[in-house]
Amino acid sequence: MTSTPPLYALAQHSIGRYLRHSWRPTVAGLGHLPETGGAILAANHLSIADQLFLGILTPRHIAFWAKAEYFRSPGPLGHLTRRVVSGLGAIPVERGGGRAALSAFDAAVPVLRSGGLVAIFPEGTRSPDGRLYRGRTGTVRLAHQAGVPIIPVGIRGTDRVRPPGARLPRRHPISITFGPAMPVHIEAPADIRRLTDTLMATIQSLTLQEYVGRYART
């Protein structure tokens, strides 16, 4: 099992304490989260606040994604940025499609195989209207490649923290629910799509969102 980076632990106790006190978010299903071993946390995506609340409510360290530019920014500010993203245990991701996008998954494999948790939003982007959109197959492919299960996660209320037009964050009930672990066994290419659809159906059962059978626009 990977250890929690000191900066990540500090953020959980400082920023996390403020968020827990101010918003009083609730969490359910923590018994489904393995105490050790690698796993993918696959959640719906409503807001940039999803990462914050998922991070403070999950007792283990989560490796989130960060733009690769943050790891090589020049100058004093760039040096600080590199220290922060590295100190949080983030995974660099290149912008763009094709091989650049796949490199992010390549970087996540050793994290998962060493016993870490990686968070992924299968929709590929934030929901534009609060509904749950069709999942992309990369989550299942990564779980199969790394040999780890997927933990479905349902996030509710983060889209109301700062709704369109609001200048300041608002206090609104927030909840995060972990579902039962989903093992990934692929015997035929069709299994990838089938398992992805099963994953999204499970997430929907946790969030009660309306489901849209097409990809959200990025």
PDB file of C-alpha atoms in Angstrom:
ATOM      1  CA  MET A   1       0.000   0.000   0.000  1.00  0.00           C
ATOM      2  CA  THR A   2       1.315   3.448  -0.885  1.00  0.00           C
ATOM      3  CA  SER A   3       1.795   6.004   1.881  1.00  0.00           C
ATOM      4  CA  THR A   4       0.006   9.351   2.023  1.00  0.00           C
ATOM      5  CA  PRO A   5       2.227  12.228   0.821  1.00  0.00           C
ATOM      6  CA  PRO A   6       2.835  14.711   3.669  1.00  0.00           C
ATOM      7  CA  LEU A   7       1.438  17.678   1.711  1.00  0.00           C
ATOM      8  CA  TYR A   8      -1.730  15.710   0.919  1.00  0.00           C
ATOM      9  CA  ALA A   9      -2.138  14.827   4.599  1.00  0.00           C
ATOM     10  CA  LEU A  10      -1.642  18.481   5.539  1.00  0.00           C
ATOM     11  CA  ALA A  11      -4.310  19.562   3.036  1.00  0.00           C
ATOM     12  CA  GLN A  12      -6.749  17.007   4.438  1.00  0.00           C
ATOM     13  CA  HIS A  13      -6.291  18.384   7.956  1.00  0.00           C
ATOM     14  CA  SER A  14      -6.330  22.070   7.035  1.00  0.00           C
ATOM     15  CA  ILE A  15      -8.486  22.627   3.957  1.00  0.00           C
ATOM     16  CA  GLY A  16     -10.387  19.444   4.763  1.00  0.00           C
ATOM     17  CA  ARG A  17     -11.247  20.649   8.258  1.00  0.00           C
ATOM     18  CA  TYR A  18     -12.582  23.935   6.868  1.00  0.00           C
ATOM     19  CA  LEU A  19     -14.713  22.222   4.211  1.00  0.00           C
ATOM     20  CA  ARG A  20     -16.088  19.641   6.637  1.00  0.00           C
ATOM     21  CA  HIS A  21     -16.971  22.354   9.164  1.00  0.00           C
ATOM     22  CA  SER A  22     -18.503  24.722   6.608  1.00  0.00           C
ATOM     23  CA  TRP A  23     -20.437  22.280   4.409  1.00  0.00           C
ATOM     24  CA  ARG A  24     -20.819  19.294   6.749  1.00  0.00           C
ATOM     25  CA  PRO A  25     -20.748  16.781   3.880  1.00  0.00           C
ATOM     26  CA  THR A  26     -21.947  13.231   4.521  1.00  0.00           C
ATOM     27  CA  VAL A  27     -20.341  10.006   3.380  1.00  0.00           C
ATOM     28  CA  ALA A  28     -21.815   6.514   3.092  1.00  0.00           C
ATOM     29  CA  GLY A  29     -20.549   3.124   2.007  1.00  0.00           C
ATOM     30  CA  LEU A  30     -17.002   3.491   3.311  1.00  0.00           C
ATOM     31  CA  GLY A  31     -17.105  -0.213   4.063  1.00  0.00           C
ATOM     32  CA  HIS A  32     -16.873  -0.812   0.301  1.00  0.00           C
ATOM     33  CA  LEU A  33     -13.532   1.014   0.171  1.00  0.00           C
ATOM     34  CA  PRO A  34     -10.660  -1.480   0.545  1.00  0.00           C
ATOM     35  CA  GLU A  35      -8.289  -0.720   3.405  1.00  0.00           C
ATOM     36  CA  THR A  36      -5.325  -1.811   1.283  1.00  0.00           C
ATOM     37  CA  GLY A  37      -4.630  -2.553  -2.354  1.00  0.00           C
ATOM     38  CA  GLY A  38      -5.109  -0.666  -5.583  1.00  0.00           C
ATOM     39  CA  ALA A  39      -8.515   0.384  -6.894  1.00  0.00           C
ATOM     40  CA  ILE A  40     -10.106   2.918  -9.214  1.00  0.00           C
ATOM     41  CA  LEU A  41     -12.668   5.319  -7.753  1.00  0.00           C
ATOM     42  CA  ALA A  42     -15.090   5.982 -10.619  1.00  0.00           C
ATOM     43  CA  ALA A  43     -17.440   8.891  -9.943  1.00  0.00           C
ATOM     44  CA  ASN A  44     -19.924  11.126 -11.680  1.00  0.00           C
ATOM     45  CA  HIS A  45     -18.625  14.624 -12.374  1.00  0.00           C
ATOM     46  CA  LEU A  46     -20.708  17.672 -11.459  1.00  0.00           C
ATOM     47  CA  SER A  47     -18.191  20.323 -10.435  1.00  0.00           C
ATOM     48  CA  ILE A  48     -14.547  21.136  -9.839  1.00  0.00           C
ATOM     49  CA  ALA A  49     -15.453  20.708  -6.174  1.00  0.00           C
ATOM     50  CA  ASP A  50     -15.839  16.954  -6.723  1.00  0.00           C
ATOM     51  CA  GLN A  51     -12.104  16.380  -6.279  1.00  0.00           C
ATOM     52  CA  LEU A  52     -12.003  18.465  -3.094  1.00  0.00           C
ATOM     53  CA  PHE A  53     -14.824  16.680  -1.305  1.00  0.00           C
ATOM     54  CA  LEU A  54     -13.843  13.240  -2.573  1.00  0.00           C
ATOM     55  CA  GLY A  55     -10.328  13.864  -1.297  1.00  0.00           C
ATOM     56  CA  ILE A  56     -11.334  14.987   2.204  1.00  0.00           C
ATOM     57  CA  LEU A  57     -13.963  12.280   2.702  1.00  0.00           C
ATOM     58  CA  THR A  58     -11.839   9.346   1.564  1.00  0.00           C
ATOM     59  CA  PRO A  59      -9.565   8.133   4.381  1.00  0.00           C
ATOM     60  CA  ARG A  60      -6.864   6.931   1.962  1.00  0.00           C
ATOM     61  CA  HIS A  61      -4.699   8.974  -0.394  1.00  0.00           C
ATOM     62  CA  ILE A  62      -6.171   9.434  -3.870  1.00  0.00           C
ATOM     63  CA  ALA A  63      -3.982  10.118  -6.888  1.00  0.00           C
ATOM     64  CA  PHE A  64      -5.759  12.752  -8.964  1.00  0.00           C
ATOM     65  CA  TRP A  65      -4.768  13.979 -12.416  1.00  0.00           C
ATOM     66  CA  ALA A  66      -2.940  17.258 -13.097  1.00  0.00           C
ATOM     67  CA  LYS A  67      -1.930  18.867 -16.373  1.00  0.00           C
ATOM     68  CA  ALA A  68       1.618  17.896 -17.348  1.00  0.00           C
ATOM     69  CA  GLU A  69       2.460  21.586 -17.758  1.00  0.00           C
ATOM     70  CA  TYR A  70       2.229  21.957 -13.977  1.00  0.00           C
ATOM     71  CA  PHE A  71       5.161  19.545 -13.590  1.00  0.00           C
ATOM     72  CA  ARG A  72       7.464  21.587 -15.820  1.00  0.00           C
ATOM     73  CA  SER A  73       6.408  25.213 -15.308  1.00  0.00           C
ATOM     74  CA  PRO A  74       9.409  27.606 -15.372  1.00  0.00           C
ATOM     75  CA  GLY A  75      10.381  30.307 -12.911  1.00  0.00           C
ATOM     76  CA  PRO A  76       9.820  30.662  -9.138  1.00  0.00           C
ATOM     77  CA  LEU A  77       6.046  30.261  -9.428  1.00  0.00           C
ATOM     78  CA  GLY A  78       6.557  27.228 -11.628  1.00  0.00           C
ATOM     79  CA  HIS A  79       8.908  25.743  -9.045  1.00  0.00           C
ATOM     80  CA  LEU A  80       6.225  26.174  -6.377  1.00  0.00           C
ATOM     81  CA  THR A  81       3.603  24.637  -8.647  1.00  0.00           C
ATOM     82  CA  ARG A  82       5.822  21.622  -9.308  1.00  0.00           C
ATOM     83  CA  ARG A  83       6.380  21.171  -5.574  1.00  0.00           C
ATOM     84  CA  VAL A  84       2.641  21.305  -4.896  1.00  0.00           C
ATOM     85  CA  VAL A  85       1.434  18.860  -7.569  1.00  0.00           C
ATOM     86  CA  SER A  86       4.295  16.481  -6.828  1.00  0.00           C
ATOM     87  CA  GLY A  87       3.705  16.790  -3.096  1.00  0.00           C
ATOM     88  CA  LEU A  88       0.050  15.897  -3.572  1.00  0.00           C
ATOM     89  CA  GLY A  89       0.987  12.737  -5.464  1.00  0.00           C
ATOM     90  CA  ALA A  90      -0.739  13.850  -8.652  1.00  0.00           C
ATOM     91  CA  ILE A  91      -0.502  11.990 -11.970  1.00  0.00           C
ATOM     92  CA  PRO A  92       0.647  14.101 -14.960  1.00  0.00           C
ATOM     93  CA  VAL A  93      -1.628  14.097 -17.996  1.00  0.00           C
ATOM     94  CA  GLU A  94      -0.798  15.547 -21.389  1.00  0.00           C
ATOM     95  CA  ARG A  95      -3.482  17.599 -23.075  1.00  0.00           C
ATOM     96  CA  GLY A  96      -4.741  16.409 -26.433  1.00  0.00           C
ATOM     97  CA  GLY A  97      -6.003  13.103 -27.788  1.00  0.00           C
ATOM     98  CA  GLY A  98      -4.366  10.000 -29.139  1.00  0.00           C
ATOM     99  CA  ARG A  99      -1.099   8.864 -27.579  1.00  0.00           C
ATOM    100  CA  ALA A 100      -0.954  11.947 -25.332  1.00  0.00           C
ATOM    101  CA  ALA A 101      -4.237  11.054 -23.646  1.00  0.00           C
ATOM    102  CA  LEU A 102      -3.254   7.401 -23.257  1.00  0.00           C
ATOM    103  CA  SER A 103      -0.018   8.389 -21.510  1.00  0.00           C
ATOM    104  CA  ALA A 104      -2.060   9.464 -18.492  1.00  0.00           C
ATOM    105  CA  PHE A 105      -3.429   5.949 -18.125  1.00  0.00           C
ATOM    106  CA  ASP A 106       0.066   4.536 -18.580  1.00  0.00           C
ATOM    107  CA  ALA A 107       1.239   6.683 -15.664  1.00  0.00           C
ATOM    108  CA  ALA A 108      -1.652   5.464 -13.501  1.00  0.00           C
ATOM    109  CA  VAL A 109      -0.855   1.759 -13.921  1.00  0.00           C
ATOM    110  CA  PRO A 110       2.177   1.663 -11.561  1.00  0.00           C
ATOM    111  CA  VAL A 111       0.245   3.684  -8.974  1.00  0.00           C
ATOM    112  CA  LEU A 112      -2.566   1.134  -9.005  1.00  0.00           C
ATOM    113  CA  ARG A 113      -0.274  -1.881  -9.080  1.00  0.00           C
ATOM    114  CA  SER A 114       1.639  -0.541  -6.073  1.00  0.00           C
ATOM    115  CA  GLY A 115      -1.589  -0.406  -4.068  1.00  0.00           C
ATOM    116  CA  GLY A 116      -2.765   3.168  -4.628  1.00  0.00           C
ATOM    117  CA  LEU A 117      -6.164   4.669  -5.353  1.00  0.00           C
ATOM    118  CA  VAL A 118      -6.788   6.598  -8.566  1.00  0.00           C
ATOM    119  CA  ALA A 119      -9.892   8.723  -9.171  1.00  0.00           C
ATOM    120  CA  ILE A 120     -11.481   8.813 -12.618  1.00  0.00           C
ATOM    121  CA  PHE A 121     -14.615  10.480 -13.953  1.00  0.00           C
ATOM    122  CA  PRO A 122     -15.869   8.078 -16.665  1.00  0.00           C
ATOM    123  CA  GLU A 123     -18.009  10.764 -18.325  1.00  0.00           C
ATOM    124  CA  GLY A 124     -14.738  12.393 -19.398  1.00  0.00           C
ATOM    125  CA  THR A 125     -15.892  15.905 -18.515  1.00  0.00           C
ATOM    126  CA  ARG A 126     -18.193  17.743 -16.125  1.00  0.00           C
ATOM    127  CA  SER A 127     -21.899  17.288 -16.717  1.00  0.00           C
ATOM    128  CA  PRO A 128     -23.245  20.421 -18.425  1.00  0.00           C
ATOM    129  CA  ASP A 129     -26.708  20.121 -16.880  1.00  0.00           C
ATOM    130  CA  GLY A 130     -26.540  17.848 -13.846  1.00  0.00           C
ATOM    131  CA  ARG A 131     -27.516  14.698 -15.723  1.00  0.00           C
ATOM    132  CA  LEU A 132     -25.363  11.563 -15.933  1.00  0.00           C
ATOM    133  CA  TYR A 133     -23.879  10.967 -19.379  1.00  0.00           C
ATOM    134  CA  ARG A 134     -22.646   7.853 -21.155  1.00  0.00           C
ATOM    135  CA  GLY A 135     -19.377   6.542 -19.775  1.00  0.00           C
ATOM    136  CA  ARG A 136     -16.202   6.267 -21.782  1.00  0.00           C
ATOM    137  CA  THR A 137     -14.485   2.892 -21.748  1.00  0.00           C
ATOM    138  CA  GLY A 138     -11.069   4.030 -20.498  1.00  0.00           C
ATOM    139  CA  THR A 139     -11.908   3.303 -16.847  1.00  0.00           C
ATOM    140  CA  VAL A 140     -12.638  -0.359 -17.535  1.00  0.00           C
ATOM    141  CA  ARG A 141      -9.593  -0.675 -19.795  1.00  0.00           C
ATOM    142  CA  LEU A 142      -7.331   0.786 -17.103  1.00  0.00           C
ATOM    143  CA  ALA A 143      -8.765  -1.474 -14.394  1.00  0.00           C
ATOM    144  CA  HIS A 144      -8.177  -4.504 -16.601  1.00  0.00           C
ATOM    145  CA  GLN A 145      -4.635  -3.440 -17.456  1.00  0.00           C
ATOM    146  CA  ALA A 146      -3.683  -2.769 -13.828  1.00  0.00           C
ATOM    147  CA  GLY A 147      -5.576  -5.767 -12.437  1.00  0.00           C
ATOM    148  CA  VAL A 148      -7.627  -3.777  -9.908  1.00  0.00           C
ATOM    149  CA  PRO A 149     -11.348  -3.435  -9.124  1.00  0.00           C
ATOM    150  CA  ILE A 150     -13.494  -0.372  -9.713  1.00  0.00           C
ATOM    151  CA  ILE A 151     -15.304   1.301  -6.809  1.00  0.00           C
ATOM    152  CA  PRO A 152     -18.380   3.201  -8.104  1.00  0.00           C
ATOM    153  CA  VAL A 153     -18.843   6.558  -6.377  1.00  0.00           C
ATOM    154  CA  GLY A 154     -21.914   8.779  -6.372  1.00  0.00           C
ATOM    155  CA  ILE A 155     -21.449  12.497  -5.686  1.00  0.00           C
ATOM    156  CA  ARG A 156     -24.406  14.774  -4.995  1.00  0.00           C
ATOM    157  CA  GLY A 157     -24.726  18.505  -4.360  1.00  0.00           C
ATOM    158  CA  THR A 158     -21.339  19.787  -5.531  1.00  0.00           C
ATOM    159  CA  ASP A 159     -22.909  21.503  -8.544  1.00  0.00           C
ATOM    160  CA  ARG A 160     -24.761  23.776  -6.130  1.00  0.00           C
ATOM    161  CA  VAL A 161     -21.621  24.960  -4.350  1.00  0.00           C
ATOM    162  CA  ARG A 162     -21.009  27.564  -7.020  1.00  0.00           C
ATOM    163  CA  PRO A 163     -23.849  27.543  -9.559  1.00  0.00           C
ATOM    164  CA  PRO A 164     -23.627  29.597 -12.775  1.00  0.00           C
ATOM    165  CA  GLY A 165     -23.742  33.302 -12.014  1.00  0.00           C
ATOM    166  CA  ALA A 166     -22.760  32.941  -8.345  1.00  0.00           C
ATOM    167  CA  ARG A 167     -19.725  35.003  -7.341  1.00  0.00           C
ATOM    168  CA  LEU A 168     -19.076  33.191  -4.060  1.00  0.00           C
ATOM    169  CA  PRO A 169     -19.404  29.556  -2.958  1.00  0.00           C
ATOM    170  CA  ARG A 170     -22.693  28.613  -1.341  1.00  0.00           C
ATOM    171  CA  ARG A 171     -23.378  26.156   1.431  1.00  0.00           C
ATOM    172  CA  HIS A 172     -25.462  23.270   0.136  1.00  0.00           C
ATOM    173  CA  PRO A 173     -25.852  19.650   1.307  1.00  0.00           C
ATOM    174  CA  ILE A 174     -23.163  17.435  -0.219  1.00  0.00           C
ATOM    175  CA  SER A 175     -22.960  13.659  -0.053  1.00  0.00           C
ATOM    176  CA  ILE A 176     -20.603  11.013  -1.358  1.00  0.00           C
ATOM    177  CA  THR A 177     -21.599   7.348  -1.518  1.00  0.00           C
ATOM    178  CA  PHE A 178     -19.253   4.445  -2.258  1.00  0.00           C
ATOM    179  CA  GLY A 179     -20.760   1.406  -3.951  1.00  0.00           C
ATOM    180  CA  PRO A 180     -19.637  -2.243  -3.884  1.00  0.00           C
ATOM    181  CA  ALA A 181     -16.385  -3.052  -5.662  1.00  0.00           C
ATOM    182  CA  MET A 182     -16.825  -4.104  -9.265  1.00  0.00           C
ATOM    183  CA  PRO A 183     -14.317  -6.709 -10.470  1.00  0.00           C
ATOM    184  CA  VAL A 184     -13.234  -6.389 -14.092  1.00  0.00           C
ATOM    185  CA  HIS A 185     -12.912  -9.536 -16.211  1.00  0.00           C
ATOM    186  CA  ILE A 186     -12.627  -9.054 -19.973  1.00  0.00           C
ATOM    187  CA  GLU A 187     -12.883 -12.101 -22.213  1.00  0.00           C
ATOM    188  CA  ALA A 188     -14.137 -10.396 -25.375  1.00  0.00           C
ATOM    189  CA  PRO A 189     -14.036  -6.803 -26.711  1.00  0.00           C
ATOM    190  CA  ALA A 190     -17.789  -6.469 -26.147  1.00  0.00           C
ATOM    191  CA  ASP A 191     -17.206  -6.914 -22.403  1.00  0.00           C
ATOM    192  CA  ILE A 192     -15.534  -3.487 -22.244  1.00  0.00           C
ATOM    193  CA  ARG A 193     -18.668  -1.634 -23.310  1.00  0.00           C
ATOM    194  CA  ARG A 194     -20.926  -3.894 -21.251  1.00  0.00           C
ATOM    195  CA  LEU A 195     -18.911  -3.345 -18.074  1.00  0.00           C
ATOM    196  CA  THR A 196     -18.766   0.394 -18.698  1.00  0.00           C
ATOM    197  CA  ASP A 197     -22.558   0.534 -19.023  1.00  0.00           C
ATOM    198  CA  THR A 198     -22.905  -1.527 -15.843  1.00  0.00           C
ATOM    199  CA  LEU A 199     -20.592   0.892 -14.048  1.00  0.00           C
ATOM    200  CA  MET A 200     -22.633   3.909 -15.136  1.00  0.00           C
ATOM    201  CA  ALA A 201     -25.884   2.199 -14.112  1.00  0.00           C
ATOM    202  CA  THR A 202     -24.397   1.598 -10.662  1.00  0.00           C
ATOM    203  CA  ILE A 203     -23.282   5.219 -10.352  1.00  0.00           C
ATOM    204  CA  GLN A 204     -26.786   6.309 -11.379  1.00  0.00           C
ATOM    205  CA  SER A 205     -28.277   4.164  -8.623  1.00  0.00           C
ATOM    206  CA  LEU A 206     -26.111   6.087  -6.133  1.00  0.00           C
ATOM    207  CA  THR A 207     -26.872   9.580  -7.463  1.00  0.00           C
ATOM    208  CA  LEU A 208     -30.435   9.183  -8.833  1.00  0.00           C
ATOM    209  CA  GLN A 209     -29.466  11.392 -11.780  1.00  0.00           C
ATOM    210  CA  GLU A 210     -31.301  11.278 -15.072  1.00  0.00           C
ATOM    211  CA  TYR A 211     -29.229   9.208 -17.505  1.00  0.00           C
ATOM    212  CA  VAL A 212     -28.339  10.407 -21.003  1.00  0.00           C
ATOM    213  CA  GLY A 213     -27.269   7.713 -23.479  1.00  0.00           C
ATOM    214  CA  ARG A 214     -24.719   9.859 -25.282  1.00  0.00           C
ATOM    215  CA  TYR A 215     -21.340  11.342 -24.462  1.00  0.00           C
ATOM    216  CA  ALA A 216     -21.177  14.749 -22.824  1.00  0.00           C
ATOM    217  CA  ARG A 217     -19.468  17.391 -24.941  1.00  0.00           C
ATOM    218  CA  THR A 218     -15.924  18.165 -23.844  1.00  0.00           C
TER     219      THR A 218
END
